[in-house]
């Protein structure tokens, strides 16, 4: 199961050590690993730009690791999306259930393979057209984060200003920008989106197709080399995780039995 709670409640509770460590790891990811944002002095924010607030989202879930169930603590750094001066397009698309079921049926009827893959840190790698700004309160910053990035110098009162230079969760335009970037990469490698079915892609020459739900791919293929070529293309920009069993997709189990004899009448 998954438990959610407020950050303020979590860091004052009995599992505060675990939550503070998870929050610290998220700031490392945002500031260093993906270079999504950087601390600036308040005076360096353009006077005509709005600054939103930091809205961390917490999840705790059980995950099986090497045959043992372990509690996983995760803090996802999120931009307060209700405060923004962005006025451009935010429209992004996703495959619907009809498309996903059609791909399931296609794999079964043609006896082809299914695998799934998803992109890590999908939103965080996408450069913004212009920076956004966000304040983070001292109470939301673990002391380990303040020390690691020498943040004390940036405080004005209880807040630090961050300049956001890549997509971050909660940002209105993050989904569209990330999707546009991905679609350009897919086009470069010969994948064509079906003109009548959003987020259903086929390759120009290879026998492979996939449905795309944000950063999750359900891939139907004949030759493993074709699926591996898709992964190679994605790895130009992203890190991915794969499941070659094709047994799960966006929370659904995909049971499949092969070579079932057809009864005769």
XYZ file of C-alpha atoms in Angstrom:
265
model
C 0.000 0.000 0.000
C 0.940 3.677 -0.259
C 0.666 6.172 2.574
C 0.715 9.933 2.043
C 1.094 12.699 4.612
C 2.176 16.298 4.991
C 5.866 17.132 5.180
C 5.395 19.136 8.395
C 3.704 16.187 10.094
C 6.261 13.676 8.800
C 9.398 15.436 10.038
C 7.879 15.812 13.515
C 6.767 12.190 13.774
C 8.469 8.967 14.823
C 9.936 8.445 11.341
C 11.477 11.906 11.083
C 14.972 10.528 10.411
C 13.787 8.565 7.378
C 11.756 11.469 5.995
C 14.569 13.990 6.448
C 16.926 11.643 4.601
C 14.389 11.261 1.771
C 13.982 15.049 1.590
C 17.761 15.481 1.490
C 18.061 12.959 -1.351
C 15.407 14.819 -3.323
C 17.252 18.132 -3.012
C 20.444 16.393 -4.178
C 18.501 15.159 -7.211
C 17.044 18.604 -7.968
C 20.139 20.713 -7.320
C 23.000 18.427 -8.312
C 22.033 15.244 -10.192
C 19.592 16.803 -12.677
C 20.557 20.458 -12.151
C 16.877 21.348 -12.281
C 17.262 24.346 -9.987
C 19.886 26.439 -8.264
C 19.880 28.773 -5.259
C 20.074 32.491 -5.976
C 19.934 35.656 -3.922
C 16.547 37.324 -3.712
C 17.921 40.384 -5.513
C 18.781 38.254 -8.554
C 15.167 37.342 -9.288
C 13.721 39.686 -11.942
C 11.357 42.105 -10.273
C 8.579 41.395 -12.766
C 8.547 37.620 -12.188
C 6.407 35.729 -9.709
C 7.903 33.258 -7.258
C 5.901 30.227 -6.203
C 6.349 28.008 -3.159
C 7.838 24.565 -2.568
C 5.195 21.870 -2.080
C 6.910 18.544 -1.262
C 4.826 15.416 -1.844
C 5.509 12.421 0.401
C 4.874 8.751 -0.210
C 5.744 5.653 1.768
C 5.259 2.254 0.211
C 6.349 -1.328 0.577
C 8.645 -2.640 -2.144
C 10.103 -6.072 -2.629
C 13.885 -5.903 -2.943
C 15.844 -9.156 -3.391
C 12.960 -11.173 -1.999
C 12.508 -8.974 1.077
C 9.773 -6.395 1.634
C 11.192 -2.987 2.548
C 9.624 0.367 3.403
C 10.538 3.013 0.842
C 10.336 6.710 1.801
C 10.055 9.143 -1.082
C 9.798 12.942 -1.187
C 9.014 14.445 -4.580
C 9.956 18.102 -4.882
C 7.020 19.968 -6.413
C 6.458 23.533 -7.573
C 3.326 25.214 -6.220
C 1.497 25.263 -9.529
C -1.289 27.646 -8.505
C 1.160 30.575 -8.516
C 2.722 31.157 -11.913
C 3.039 33.816 -14.611
C 3.422 31.260 -17.417
C 0.840 31.876 -20.158
C 1.914 29.475 -22.929
C 0.495 26.124 -23.977
C 0.339 23.309 -21.420
C -1.391 20.625 -23.500
C 0.181 17.167 -23.424
C -1.323 13.898 -24.586
C -1.399 10.314 -23.372
C -2.563 6.959 -24.712
C -6.071 6.005 -23.558
C -7.255 2.607 -22.361
C -8.776 1.746 -25.737
C -5.347 2.158 -27.350
C -3.629 0.138 -24.621
C -6.149 -2.712 -24.907
C -5.799 -2.685 -28.697
C -2.044 -3.141 -28.302
C -2.634 -6.041 -25.900
C -4.953 -7.655 -28.435
C -2.512 -7.045 -31.271
C 0.287 -8.783 -29.376
C -1.897 -11.797 -28.603
C -3.435 -12.156 -32.056
C -0.053 -11.971 -33.810
C 1.866 -13.895 -31.099
C 4.333 -11.063 -30.544
C 6.191 -10.020 -27.426
C 5.395 -7.332 -24.870
C 7.819 -5.415 -22.690
C 7.574 -2.212 -20.682
C 10.009 0.579 -20.001
C 9.805 3.889 -18.210
C 11.961 7.002 -18.180
C 13.566 8.122 -14.936
C 13.257 11.800 -13.964
C 11.299 12.516 -17.151
C 10.240 16.084 -16.300
C 13.499 17.061 -14.636
C 15.717 16.815 -17.692
C 13.813 19.234 -19.922
C 15.241 22.769 -20.276
C 12.672 25.538 -19.766
C 12.123 28.278 -22.311
C 12.711 30.767 -19.491
C 13.505 30.249 -15.794
C 10.843 30.027 -13.092
C 11.276 30.956 -9.435
C 10.359 29.295 -6.163
C 10.849 30.029 -2.458
C 11.766 27.248 -0.055
C 11.221 27.676 3.691
C 13.967 26.782 6.139
C 11.724 24.146 7.722
C 11.573 22.339 4.360
C 15.359 22.146 4.047
C 17.142 19.426 6.043
C 20.275 20.675 7.771
C 22.266 18.154 5.741
C 21.097 19.895 2.547
C 21.962 23.355 3.876
C 25.429 22.144 4.801
C 26.094 20.186 1.599
C 25.241 23.071 -0.741
C 26.386 25.912 1.543
C 22.894 27.409 1.486
C 23.032 29.488 4.654
C 24.351 32.473 2.684
C 21.193 32.580 0.536
C 18.621 32.907 3.326
C 16.617 36.105 3.568
C 14.542 35.690 6.684
C 13.366 32.078 6.614
C 13.392 31.617 2.842
C 15.793 30.805 0.024
C 15.000 31.711 -3.573
C 15.617 29.052 -6.219
C 15.806 29.607 -9.956
C 14.273 26.685 -11.844
C 15.908 26.056 -15.206
C 14.480 22.631 -16.089
C 11.069 21.042 -15.757
C 9.881 20.176 -12.260
C 6.729 18.481 -11.042
C 3.873 20.925 -10.516
C 5.060 23.345 -13.194
C 2.226 23.945 -15.674
C 4.376 23.669 -18.803
C 6.598 20.814 -17.617
C 4.508 18.027 -19.150
C 4.256 19.583 -22.596
C 7.925 20.559 -22.771
C 9.025 17.081 -21.683
C 6.704 15.444 -24.208
C 7.830 17.718 -27.054
C 11.447 16.828 -26.318
C 10.667 13.099 -26.275
C 8.651 13.244 -29.511
C 11.523 14.976 -31.326
C 13.867 12.204 -30.222
C 11.444 9.497 -31.365
C 10.960 11.169 -34.748
C 14.733 11.346 -35.204
C 14.908 7.568 -34.771
C 12.120 6.717 -37.189
C 9.078 6.465 -34.932
C 5.794 7.910 -36.221
C 2.782 8.793 -34.116
C -0.482 7.472 -35.527
C -2.310 10.514 -36.970
C -5.643 9.394 -35.501
C -4.468 7.901 -32.189
C -2.493 10.067 -29.736
C 0.578 8.427 -28.233
C 0.472 5.282 -30.375
C 3.773 5.008 -32.233
C 5.086 2.691 -34.931
C 8.507 2.516 -36.538
C 8.933 3.332 -40.222
C 10.651 0.035 -41.046
C 10.809 -2.147 -37.920
C 7.998 -4.389 -36.663
C 7.517 -2.566 -33.364
C 4.804 -0.361 -31.867
C 4.214 1.171 -28.454
C 1.644 3.084 -26.436
C 2.940 5.952 -24.327
C 1.448 7.104 -21.015
C 3.531 10.103 -19.917
C 6.902 8.322 -19.454
C 5.694 4.701 -19.464
C 5.997 2.623 -22.644
C 4.032 -0.525 -23.460
C 6.015 -2.036 -26.322
C 4.833 -4.722 -28.761
C 7.660 -6.198 -30.814
C 8.660 -9.246 -32.848
C 12.446 -9.150 -32.600
C 14.189 -8.291 -29.342
C 16.767 -6.328 -31.363
C 14.017 -3.891 -32.365
C 13.028 -3.276 -28.739
C 16.684 -2.831 -27.818
C 17.021 -0.275 -30.622
C 14.190 1.723 -29.028
C 16.022 1.661 -25.686
C 19.248 2.764 -27.360
C 17.399 5.711 -28.875
C 15.897 6.693 -25.508
C 19.287 6.474 -23.824
C 20.514 9.422 -25.880
C 18.615 11.649 -23.428
C 17.266 9.502 -20.614
C 17.879 6.735 -18.148
C 15.263 3.985 -18.214
C 14.123 0.904 -16.345
C 12.844 -2.126 -18.253
C 10.663 -5.135 -17.582
C 11.100 -7.737 -20.297
C 8.341 -9.910 -18.845
C 5.718 -7.410 -19.998
C 3.568 -8.482 -17.069
C 2.687 -5.076 -15.602
C 1.818 -1.672 -17.018
C 0.636 1.505 -15.211
C -0.664 -0.544 -12.294
C -2.327 -3.279 -14.340
C -1.280 -6.936 -14.250
C -1.054 -8.469 -17.727
C -1.637 -12.232 -17.465
C -0.806 -14.093 -20.654
C -0.982 -17.737 -21.594
C 0.492 -19.015 -24.822
C -0.057 -22.060 -26.963
C -3.482 -22.837 -25.533
C -5.052 -25.531 -27.692
C -8.238 -24.456 -29.472
C -11.064 -26.871 -28.627
C -12.544 -28.773 -31.532
C -16.250 -29.261 -31.978
